[in-house]
C-alpha atoms as a printed R data frame, in Angstrom:
    type eleno elety resid chain resno       x      y       z
1   ATOM     1    CA   UNK     A     1  10.814 44.103 123.024
2   ATOM     2    CA   UNK     A     2  14.587 44.755 123.870
3   ATOM     3    CA   UNK     A     3  16.081 48.232 123.721
4   ATOM     4    CA   UNK     A     4  18.842 49.985 125.107
5   ATOM     5    CA   UNK     A     5  18.013 51.867 128.162
6   ATOM     6    CA   UNK     A     6  14.402 50.383 128.459
7   ATOM     7    CA   UNK     A     7  12.403 47.727 130.497
8   ATOM     8    CA   UNK     A     8   9.583 47.447 128.768
9   ATOM     9    CA   UNK     A     9   7.656 44.778 130.808
10  ATOM    10    CA   UNK     A    10   8.025 47.049 134.147
11  ATOM    11    CA   UNK     A    11   6.917 50.272 131.657
12  ATOM    12    CA   UNK     A    12   4.081 48.927 130.399
13  ATOM    13    CA   UNK     A    13   2.988 48.114 134.223
14  ATOM    14    CA   UNK     A    14   3.993 51.420 135.421
15  ATOM    15    CA   UNK     A    15   2.136 53.201 132.850
16  ATOM    16    CA   UNK     A    16  -0.697 51.056 134.120
17  ATOM    17    CA   UNK     A    17  -0.909 51.483 137.058
18  ATOM    18    CA   UNK     A    18  -0.298 55.582 136.877
19  ATOM    19    CA   UNK     A    19  -1.119 56.852 133.494
20  ATOM    20    CA   UNK     A    20  -3.854 54.250 132.110
21  ATOM    21    CA   UNK     A    21  -5.848 56.719 130.055
22  ATOM    22    CA   UNK     A    22  -3.055 57.040 127.478
23  ATOM    23    CA   UNK     A    23  -4.061 53.640 126.219
24  ATOM    24    CA   UNK     A    24  -2.100 50.602 126.048
25  ATOM    25    CA   UNK     A    25   1.541 50.653 125.098
26  ATOM    26    CA   UNK     A    26   1.863 48.676 121.574
27  ATOM    27    CA   UNK     A    27   5.343 50.225 120.419
28  ATOM    28    CA   UNK     A    28   8.388 51.480 121.180
29  ATOM    29    CA   UNK     A    29  11.534 52.971 118.641
30  ATOM    30    CA   UNK     A    30  14.541 54.848 119.785
31  ATOM    31    CA   UNK     A    31  13.929 58.640 118.482
32  ATOM    32    CA   UNK     A    32  17.402 60.057 119.147
33  ATOM    33    CA   UNK     A    33  20.281 58.720 121.200
34  ATOM    34    CA   UNK     A    34  23.389 59.092 122.562
35  ATOM    35    CA   UNK     A    35  24.901 62.490 122.124
36  ATOM    36    CA   UNK     A    36  22.425 63.576 125.225
37  ATOM    37    CA   UNK     A    37  19.228 62.185 126.961
38  ATOM    38    CA   UNK     A    38  17.913 59.327 124.998
39  ATOM    39    CA   UNK     A    39  14.290 60.294 123.277
40  ATOM    40    CA   UNK     A    40  11.800 57.554 122.741
41  ATOM    41    CA   UNK     A    41   8.429 57.071 120.712
42  ATOM    42    CA   UNK     A    42   5.869 55.092 122.607
43  ATOM    43    CA   UNK     A    43   2.703 54.084 120.361
44  ATOM    44    CA   UNK     A    44  -0.660 53.369 122.316
45  ATOM    45    CA   UNK     A    45  -3.733 52.268 121.753
46  ATOM    46    CA   UNK     A    46  -7.163 53.283 123.719
47  ATOM    47    CA   UNK     A    47 -10.081 51.347 122.217
48  ATOM    48    CA   UNK     A    48  -9.768 52.390 118.633
49  ATOM    49    CA   UNK     A    49  -7.747 55.302 119.216
50  ATOM    50    CA   UNK     A    50  -3.900 55.484 118.343
51  ATOM    51    CA   UNK     A    51  -2.035 57.547 120.420
52  ATOM    52    CA   UNK     A    52   2.366 58.474 120.423
53  ATOM    53    CA   UNK     A    53   3.919 59.922 123.412
54  ATOM    54    CA   UNK     A    54   7.641 60.683 123.769
55  ATOM    55    CA   UNK     A    55   9.872 59.578 126.503
56  ATOM    56    CA   UNK     A    56  13.023 61.041 127.748
57  ATOM    57    CA   UNK     A    57  15.549 59.630 129.964
58  ATOM    58    CA   UNK     A    58  19.325 59.908 131.040
59  ATOM    59    CA   UNK     A    59  22.147 58.701 128.724
60  ATOM    60    CA   UNK     A    60  23.337 55.187 129.230
61  ATOM    61    CA   UNK     A    61  26.703 56.485 130.938
62  ATOM    62    CA   UNK     A    62  29.355 58.880 132.445
63  ATOM    63    CA   UNK     A    63  26.245 61.168 133.525
64  ATOM    64    CA   UNK     A    64  27.630 64.191 135.382
65  ATOM    65    CA   UNK     A    65  26.611 65.296 138.726
66  ATOM    66    CA   UNK     A    66  23.564 67.944 138.079
67  ATOM    67    CA   UNK     A    67  23.765 67.312 134.329
68  ATOM    68    CA   UNK     A    68  20.242 65.188 132.173
69  ATOM    69    CA   UNK     A    69  17.701 65.666 135.099
70  ATOM    70    CA   UNK     A    70  14.372 64.229 133.695
71  ATOM    71    CA   UNK     A    71  12.784 66.553 136.627
72  ATOM    72    CA   UNK     A    72  13.914 69.696 135.389
73  ATOM    73    CA   UNK     A    73  12.763 69.062 132.357
74  ATOM    74    CA   UNK     A    74   9.415 68.190 133.339
75  ATOM    75    CA   UNK     A    75   9.201 71.201 135.403
76  ATOM    76    CA   UNK     A    76  10.097 73.454 132.778
77  ATOM    77    CA   UNK     A    77   8.024 72.215 130.205
78  ATOM    78    CA   UNK     A    78   4.952 71.796 132.419
79  ATOM    79    CA   UNK     A    79   5.113 75.235 133.611
80  ATOM    80    CA   UNK     A    80   5.677 76.813 130.345
81  ATOM    81    CA   UNK     A    81   2.321 75.073 129.066
82  ATOM    82    CA   UNK     A    82  -0.101 77.534 127.942
83  ATOM    83    CA   UNK     A    83   2.211 80.419 127.631
84  ATOM    84    CA   UNK     A    84   3.836 81.797 124.361
85  ATOM    85    CA   UNK     A    85   6.565 79.217 124.319
86  ATOM    86    CA   UNK     A    86   5.943 76.701 122.663
87  ATOM    87    CA   UNK     A    87   6.616 72.884 124.500
88  ATOM    88    CA   UNK     A    88   5.170 69.422 123.936
89  ATOM    89    CA   UNK     A    89   2.369 68.461 126.163
90  ATOM    90    CA   UNK     A    90   3.560 67.138 129.832
91  ATOM    91    CA   UNK     A    91   1.890 63.476 130.854
92  ATOM    92    CA   UNK     A    92   3.624 62.223 133.592
93  ATOM    93    CA   UNK     A    93   6.862 62.089 135.448
94  ATOM    94    CA   UNK     A    94   8.842 58.715 136.963
95  ATOM    95    CA   UNK     A    95  11.324 59.252 139.495
96  ATOM    96    CA   UNK     A    96  11.633 55.560 140.478
97  ATOM    97    CA   UNK     A    97  14.445 54.137 138.865
98  ATOM    98    CA   UNK     A    98  13.376 50.578 139.233
99  ATOM    99    CA   UNK     A    99  11.255 51.249 136.345
100 ATOM   100    CA   UNK     A   100  13.571 51.645 133.662
101 ATOM   101    CA   UNK     A   101  16.952 52.147 135.283
102 ATOM   102    CA   UNK     A   102  17.124 55.758 135.663
103 ATOM   103    CA   UNK     A   103  14.192 58.702 136.138
104 ATOM   104    CA   UNK     A   104  12.252 59.704 133.108
105 ATOM   105    CA   UNK     A   105   8.849 61.434 132.133
106 ATOM   106    CA   UNK     A   106   6.467 61.403 129.504
107 ATOM   107    CA   UNK     A   107   5.580 64.245 126.875
108 ATOM   108    CA   UNK     A   108   2.811 64.230 124.132
109 ATOM   109    CA   UNK     A   109   4.409 63.578 120.999
110 ATOM   110    CA   UNK     A   110   4.565 66.967 118.491
111 ATOM   111    CA   UNK     A   111   3.925 66.627 114.687
112 ATOM   112    CA   UNK     A   112   7.286 68.030 112.989
113 ATOM   113    CA   UNK     A   113  10.840 67.542 112.761
114 ATOM   114    CA   UNK     A   114  14.340 68.420 114.081
115 ATOM   115    CA   UNK     A   115  15.529 70.361 111.436
116 ATOM   116    CA   UNK     A   116  19.253 70.119 111.434
117 ATOM   117    CA   UNK     A   117  20.889 70.008 107.651
118 ATOM   118    CA   UNK     A   118  20.033 71.079 104.543
119 ATOM   119    CA   UNK     A   119  19.451 67.594 103.365
120 ATOM   120    CA   UNK     A   120  16.853 67.403 105.752
121 ATOM   121    CA   UNK     A   121  14.382 69.938 104.146
122 ATOM   122    CA   UNK     A   122  14.159 71.860 101.182
123 ATOM   123    CA   UNK     A   123  13.186 75.815 101.686
124 ATOM   124    CA   UNK     A   124  12.666 78.401  99.885
125 ATOM   125    CA   UNK     A   125  14.525 82.005 100.678
126 ATOM   126    CA   UNK     A   126  11.434 83.841 102.171
127 ATOM   127    CA   UNK     A   127  10.982 80.420 104.530
128 ATOM   128    CA   UNK     A   128  14.394 80.167 104.967
129 ATOM   129    CA   UNK     A   129  13.968 83.569 106.729
130 ATOM   130    CA   UNK     A   130  10.594 83.300 108.112
131 ATOM   131    CA   UNK     A   131  11.996 79.727 109.779
132 ATOM   132    CA   UNK     A   132  15.462 82.072 111.212
133 ATOM   133    CA   UNK     A   133  13.297 85.303 112.475
134 ATOM   134    CA   UNK     A   134  10.818 83.191 113.875
135 ATOM   135    CA   UNK     A   135  13.888 80.815 115.815
136 ATOM   136    CA   UNK     A   136  15.031 84.370 117.513
137 ATOM   137    CA   UNK     A   137  11.082 85.552 118.272
138 ATOM   138    CA   UNK     A   138  11.053 82.499 120.452
139 ATOM   139    CA   UNK     A   139  14.246 82.836 122.339
140 ATOM   140    CA   UNK     A   140  12.770 86.102 123.108
141 ATOM   141    CA   UNK     A   141   9.635 85.199 124.356
142 ATOM   142    CA   UNK     A   142  11.560 82.425 126.609
143 ATOM   143    CA   UNK     A   143  13.430 85.245 127.734
144 ATOM   144    CA   UNK     A   144  10.412 87.773 128.822
145 ATOM   145    CA   UNK     A   145   8.495 84.796 129.937
146 ATOM   146    CA   UNK     A   146   7.034 86.252 133.875
147 ATOM   147    CA   UNK     A   147   9.051 83.281 135.722
148 ATOM   148    CA   UNK     A   148   7.819 83.892 138.921
149 ATOM   149    CA   UNK     A   149   4.137 83.853 137.316
150 ATOM   150    CA   UNK     A   150   4.794 80.414 136.130
151 ATOM   151    CA   UNK     A   151   5.944 78.912 138.873
152 ATOM   152    CA   UNK     A   152   9.688 78.857 138.397
153 ATOM   153    CA   UNK     A   153  10.872 81.685 140.814
154 ATOM   154    CA   UNK     A   154  13.034 79.342 142.701
155 ATOM   155    CA   UNK     A   155  14.504 77.770 139.538
156 ATOM   156    CA   UNK     A   156  17.845 78.901 139.887
157 ATOM   157    CA   UNK     A   157  19.998 81.568 141.303
158 ATOM   158    CA   UNK     A   158  20.058 84.329 138.659
159 ATOM   159    CA   UNK     A   159  22.446 86.490 140.882
160 ATOM   160    CA   UNK     A   160  26.442 85.684 139.642
161 ATOM   161    CA   UNK     A   161  24.866 83.124 137.115
162 ATOM   162    CA   UNK     A   162  28.022 83.818 134.711
163 ATOM   163    CA   UNK     A   163  30.431 83.298 137.274
164 ATOM   164    CA   UNK     A   164  28.962 80.151 138.393
165 ATOM   165    CA   UNK     A   165  28.455 78.895 135.426
166 ATOM   166    CA   UNK     A   166  32.684 79.364 134.158
167 ATOM   167    CA   UNK     A   167  32.745 77.590 137.269
168 ATOM   168    CA   UNK     A   168  30.124 74.617 137.074
169 ATOM   169    CA   UNK     A   169  31.746 73.741 133.444
170 ATOM   170    CA   UNK     A   170  35.213 73.538 134.477
171 ATOM   171    CA   UNK     A   171  34.286 71.260 137.421
172 ATOM   172    CA   UNK     A   172  32.588 69.216 134.297
173 ATOM   173    CA   UNK     A   173  35.612 69.638 132.093
174 ATOM   174    CA   UNK     A   174  37.915 67.869 135.405
175 ATOM   175    CA   UNK     A   175  35.030 64.878 135.603
176 ATOM   176    CA   UNK     A   176  35.242 64.650 131.663
177 ATOM   177    CA   UNK     A   177  38.195 65.397 129.757
178 ATOM   178    CA   UNK     A   178  40.205 62.461 128.371
179 ATOM   179    CA   UNK     A   179  43.206 64.485 127.765
180 ATOM   180    CA   UNK     A   180  44.996 67.094 128.809
181 ATOM   181    CA   UNK     A   181  44.152 70.692 126.661
182 ATOM   182    CA   UNK     A   182  46.541 73.710 127.740
183 ATOM   183    CA   UNK     A   183  44.705 75.643 125.122
184 ATOM   184    CA   UNK     A   184  41.184 75.236 127.417
185 ATOM   185    CA   UNK     A   185  43.144 76.265 130.741
186 ATOM   186    CA   UNK     A   186  43.958 79.401 128.819
187 ATOM   187    CA   UNK     A   187  40.526 80.191 127.205
188 ATOM   188    CA   UNK     A   188  38.891 79.558 131.228
189 ATOM   189    CA   UNK     A   189  40.984 81.621 132.628
190 ATOM   190    CA   UNK     A   190  40.433 84.802 129.780
191 ATOM   191    CA   UNK     A   191  36.783 84.099 130.093
192 ATOM   192    CA   UNK     A   192  36.894 85.230 133.970
193 ATOM   193    CA   UNK     A   193  39.017 87.902 133.506
194 ATOM   194    CA   UNK     A   194  36.480 88.933 130.811
195 ATOM   195    CA   UNK     A   195  33.107 88.615 132.879
196 ATOM   196    CA   UNK     A   196  30.408 91.332 132.163
197 ATOM   197    CA   UNK     A   197  28.399 93.147 134.346
198 ATOM   198    CA   UNK     A   198  25.025 91.510 135.469
199 ATOM   199    CA   UNK     A   199  22.336 91.094 133.218
200 ATOM   200    CA   UNK     A   200  18.735 91.130 134.112
201 ATOM   201    CA   UNK     A   201  17.756 87.644 135.422
202 ATOM   202    CA   UNK     A   202  15.422 85.192 132.429
203 ATOM   203    CA   UNK     A   203  14.554 82.081 132.064
204 ATOM   204    CA   UNK     A   204  17.112 80.734 129.921
205 ATOM   205    CA   UNK     A   205  17.028 77.340 127.749
206 ATOM   206    CA   UNK     A   206  21.283 76.298 128.005
207 ATOM   207    CA   UNK     A   207  20.704 74.659 124.777
208 ATOM   208    CA   UNK     A   208  18.825 76.548 122.291
209 ATOM   209    CA   UNK     A   209  18.939 75.837 118.666
210 ATOM   210    CA   UNK     A   210  17.065 74.911 115.633
211 ATOM   211    CA   UNK     A   211  17.248 71.612 116.085
212 ATOM   212    CA   UNK     A   212  16.307 71.487 119.238
213 ATOM   213    CA   UNK     A   213  12.627 72.606 118.223
214 ATOM   214    CA   UNK     A   214  10.199 70.426 116.210
215 ATOM   215    CA   UNK     A   215   9.198 72.244 113.176
216 ATOM   216    CA   UNK     A   216   6.083 71.521 110.918
217 ATOM   217    CA   UNK     A   217   6.855 71.961 106.996
218 ATOM   218    CA   UNK     A   218   2.957 71.778 104.855
219 ATOM   219    CA   UNK     A   219   2.900 72.796 101.299
220 ATOM   220    CA   UNK     A   220   1.762 75.812 101.010
221 ATOM   221    CA   UNK     A   221   2.439 77.113 104.377
222 ATOM   222    CA   UNK     A   222   5.086 78.904 106.365
223 ATOM   223    CA   UNK     A   223   7.457 76.763 108.525
224 ATOM   224    CA   UNK     A   224   6.222 76.676 112.104
225 ATOM   225    CA   UNK     A   225   7.676 75.840 115.010
226 ATOM   226    CA   UNK     A   226   5.474 73.211 117.142
227 ATOM   227    CA   UNK     A   227   7.746 72.921 119.936
228 ATOM   228    CA   UNK     A   228  10.827 73.878 122.163
229 ATOM   229    CA   UNK     A   229  12.466 70.618 123.242
230 ATOM   230    CA   UNK     A   230  16.167 69.606 125.237
231 ATOM   231    CA   UNK     A   231  14.932 71.685 127.993
232 ATOM   232    CA   UNK     A   232  17.872 69.502 130.605
233 ATOM   233    CA   UNK     A   233  19.937 72.838 130.954
234 ATOM   234    CA   UNK     A   234  17.175 75.631 131.329
235 ATOM   235    CA   UNK     A   235  17.500 77.758 134.459
236 ATOM   236    CA   UNK     A   236  17.352 81.438 135.446
237 ATOM   237    CA   UNK     A   237  20.014 83.278 134.430
238 ATOM   238    CA   UNK     A   238  21.443 85.796 131.725
239 ATOM   239    CA   UNK     A   239  19.636 85.378 128.757
240 ATOM   240    CA   UNK     A   240  22.698 86.536 126.306
241 ATOM   241    CA   UNK     A   241  24.020 83.408 127.476
242 ATOM   242    CA   UNK     A   242  21.594 81.588 125.657
243 ATOM   243    CA   UNK     A   243  21.881 83.951 122.093
244 ATOM   244    CA   UNK     A   244  25.966 83.021 122.401
245 ATOM   245    CA   UNK     A   245  25.548 79.582 122.496
246 ATOM   246    CA   UNK     A   246  22.677 79.449 119.644
247 ATOM   247    CA   UNK     A   247  25.363 81.679 117.434
248 ATOM   248    CA   UNK     A   248  27.532 78.995 118.332
249 ATOM   249    CA   UNK     A   249  26.283 76.421 116.504
250 ATOM   250    CA   UNK     A   250  25.102 79.185 113.633
251 ATOM   251    CA   UNK     A   251  27.250 78.207 110.300
252 ATOM   252    CA   UNK     A   252  27.918 81.235 108.579
253 ATOM   253    CA   UNK     A   253  28.395 81.448 104.545
254 ATOM   254    CA   UNK     A   254  32.026 80.940 104.022
255 ATOM   255    CA   UNK     A   255  32.725 79.477 107.230
256 ATOM   256    CA   UNK     A   256  34.776 76.252 105.839
257 ATOM   257    CA   UNK     A   257  36.190 75.708 109.351
258 ATOM   258    CA   UNK     A   258  32.324 74.916 110.624
259 ATOM   259    CA   UNK     A   259  32.246 71.809 108.560
260 ATOM   260    CA   UNK     A   260  34.680 70.172 110.601
261 ATOM   261    CA   UNK     A   261  32.063 70.614 113.829
262 ATOM   262    CA   UNK     A   262  29.936 67.150 113.831
263 ATOM   263    CA   UNK     A   263  28.068 68.973 116.185
264 ATOM   264    CA   UNK     A   264  26.649 71.331 113.707
265 ATOM   265    CA   UNK     A   265  24.221 71.184 110.918
266 ATOM   266    CA   UNK     A   266  24.809 73.534 107.967
267 ATOM   267    CA   UNK     A   267  20.428 74.351 107.890
268 ATOM   268    CA   UNK     A   268  21.877 78.177 108.301
269 ATOM   269    CA   UNK     A   269  23.731 77.786 104.703
270 ATOM   270    CA   UNK     A   270  20.251 77.791 103.151
271 ATOM   271    CA   UNK     A   271  19.375 81.015 101.194
272 ATOM   272    CA   UNK     A   272  17.206 83.452 102.533
273 ATOM   273    CA   UNK     A   273  18.732 82.256 106.469
274 ATOM   274    CA   UNK     A   274  19.515 84.819 108.384
275 ATOM   275    CA   UNK     A   275  23.293 84.925 109.151
276 ATOM   276    CA   UNK     A   276  24.361 84.907 112.812
277 ATOM   277    CA   UNK     A   277  24.915 88.970 112.951
278 ATOM   278    CA   UNK     A   278  21.277 89.053 111.539
279 ATOM   279    CA   UNK     A   279  19.733 86.379 113.899
280 ATOM   280    CA   UNK     A   280  21.386 88.215 116.848
281 ATOM   281    CA   UNK     A   281  20.062 92.073 115.724
282 ATOM   282    CA   UNK     A   282  16.416 90.294 114.857
283 ATOM   283    CA   UNK     A   283  16.594 88.899 118.627
284 ATOM   284    CA   UNK     A   284  17.660 92.462 119.636
285 ATOM   285    CA   UNK     A   285  14.893 94.042 118.221
286 ATOM   286    CA   UNK     A   286  12.306 91.503 120.021
287 ATOM   287    CA   UNK     A   287  13.829 91.644 123.105
288 ATOM   288    CA   UNK     A   288  15.318 94.982 123.566
289 ATOM   289    CA   UNK     A   289  18.444 93.642 124.875
290 ATOM   290    CA   UNK     A   290  21.750 95.062 124.645
291 ATOM   291    CA   UNK     A   291  24.140 93.365 122.786
292 ATOM   292    CA   UNK     A   292  27.793 95.189 123.628
293 ATOM   293    CA   UNK     A   293  29.508 92.483 125.224
294 ATOM   294    CA   UNK     A   294  28.133 89.429 122.637
295 ATOM   295    CA   UNK     A   295  31.726 88.451 122.082
296 ATOM   296    CA   UNK     A   296  32.150 86.904 125.320
297 ATOM   297    CA   UNK     A   297  28.959 85.310 125.507
298 ATOM   298    CA   UNK     A   298  29.588 83.634 121.810
299 ATOM   299    CA   UNK     A   299  32.997 82.520 123.240
300 ATOM   300    CA   UNK     A   300  31.812 80.876 126.057
301 ATOM   301    CA   UNK     A   301  29.045 79.783 123.864
302 ATOM   302    CA   UNK     A   302  32.372 77.721 122.596
303 ATOM   303    CA   UNK     A   303  33.615 76.999 125.840
304 ATOM   304    CA   UNK     A   304  30.722 75.244 127.416
305 ATOM   305    CA   UNK     A   305  30.141 73.522 123.789
306 ATOM   306    CA   UNK     A   306  33.618 71.912 124.289
307 ATOM   307    CA   UNK     A   307  33.032 70.295 127.473
308 ATOM   308    CA   UNK     A   308  29.712 68.925 126.168
309 ATOM   309    CA   UNK     A   309  31.672 67.726 123.377
310 ATOM   310    CA   UNK     A   310  33.973 66.351 125.646
311 ATOM   311    CA   UNK     A   311  31.540 64.633 127.894
312 ATOM   312    CA   UNK     A   312  29.954 62.814 124.791
313 ATOM   313    CA   UNK     A   313  33.333 62.094 123.805
314 ATOM   314    CA   UNK     A   314  34.232 60.589 126.914
315 ATOM   315    CA   UNK     A   315  31.009 58.185 126.760
316 ATOM   316    CA   UNK     A   316  32.104 56.943 123.338
317 ATOM   317    CA   UNK     A   317  35.299 56.023 124.405
318 ATOM   318    CA   UNK     A   318  33.436 53.664 127.659
319 ATOM   319    CA   UNK     A   319  31.599 52.513 124.805
320 ATOM   320    CA   UNK     A   320  28.566 54.069 126.597
321 ATOM   321    CA   UNK     A   321  26.699 55.760 123.605
322 ATOM   322    CA   UNK     A   322  23.838 54.540 121.115
323 ATOM   323    CA   UNK     A   323  23.808 55.149 117.727
324 ATOM   324    CA   UNK     A   324  26.436 56.137 115.301
325 ATOM   325    CA   UNK     A   325  28.398 58.947 114.462
326 ATOM   326    CA   UNK     A   326  30.385 59.335 117.573
327 ATOM   327    CA   UNK     A   327  33.834 58.370 116.536
328 ATOM   328    CA   UNK     A   328  35.208 61.358 115.204
329 ATOM   329    CA   UNK     A   329  33.522 63.751 117.951
330 ATOM   330    CA   UNK     A   330  36.476 64.326 119.964
331 ATOM   331    CA   UNK     A   331  38.248 65.989 117.346
332 ATOM   332    CA   UNK     A   332  35.522 68.750 117.462
333 ATOM   333    CA   UNK     A   333  36.884 70.111 121.257
334 ATOM   334    CA   UNK     A   334  39.741 71.344 120.268
335 ATOM   335    CA   UNK     A   335  38.414 73.460 117.357
336 ATOM   336    CA   UNK     A   336  35.651 74.796 119.415
337 ATOM   337    CA   UNK     A   337  37.727 76.010 121.995
338 ATOM   338    CA   UNK     A   338  40.338 77.630 118.976
339 ATOM   339    CA   UNK     A   339  36.749 79.288 117.643
340 ATOM   340    CA   UNK     A   340  36.378 80.482 121.576
341 ATOM   341    CA   UNK     A   341  39.572 82.213 121.742
342 ATOM   342    CA   UNK     A   342  38.709 84.288 118.071
343 ATOM   343    CA   UNK     A   343  35.699 85.318 119.308
344 ATOM   344    CA   UNK     A   344  37.536 87.329 122.148
345 ATOM   345    CA   UNK     A   345  39.868 88.712 119.583
346 ATOM   346    CA   UNK     A   346  38.329 89.299 116.993
347 ATOM   347    CA   UNK     A   347  34.656 89.660 117.694
348 ATOM   348    CA   UNK     A   348  31.791 88.063 116.323
């Protein structure tokens, strides 16, 4: 069986030695790939019982220092199992790169779908509102986790978080960039000058949006967010940075420019869905957070996403992406930078 990023025979042998209870692997398919970590479904059989697992591994090329850390994802979903934050069942971690060529982990398969665009699902206005409210409520639940009690006291350094984030993503830009963008440099300087006062420390997801959750849609039932996934950038830090990035992905009615961003779906245009301001207000009600500096965090979200997209573009230029839809993604970078400047100038 030949699949990019997987040595099937070595994987089967490793699973037989390390997780024999899950059964014999019988099939492998790529769920999503290229934009970030690679995600595969593994079908297994134990006697007459079939079970599905999910394998996560880093991308095939241009992996930046500290990025795509499988140990980090594994640790946080293991810590959150049993809390108010829904996560997949942790199954096993492998740090031996000789098995498939990179560290990876296995988790339970969750029945649900990643909802990104209006073409993915049909929602009534009532269900759309309920889903958007639940998305805000789970974000508040993440930020309410007692991270010390679940064993994550050393998961990050919340003091000076935003200053370090600016430095970190600036360094990632220098490692990833494929061109010079003076407006990016000006944006980095403006953000440094506008750093807000320290917020409370919390567990932050780092890339929270609807399509980084798995949603179950059943006839006659309200949509249910079954799991939050893609924890590769999670740490301890400023929770409003999470909210700012979520709003960076939001597509509000009338924002025609947003359609030019291939990194953003249009599910939030569904009638009944909260707009970005309504989402922020619902989050504030659930969390009690002060959103006085939200414009800074939205600008920072666009800045961070611009760096991430430039990294994806760099992998595409190197021929290291898996899947389709990468040929135009580089054009999103200057647009994200411009939107960040606009957030600083005009607010949300």
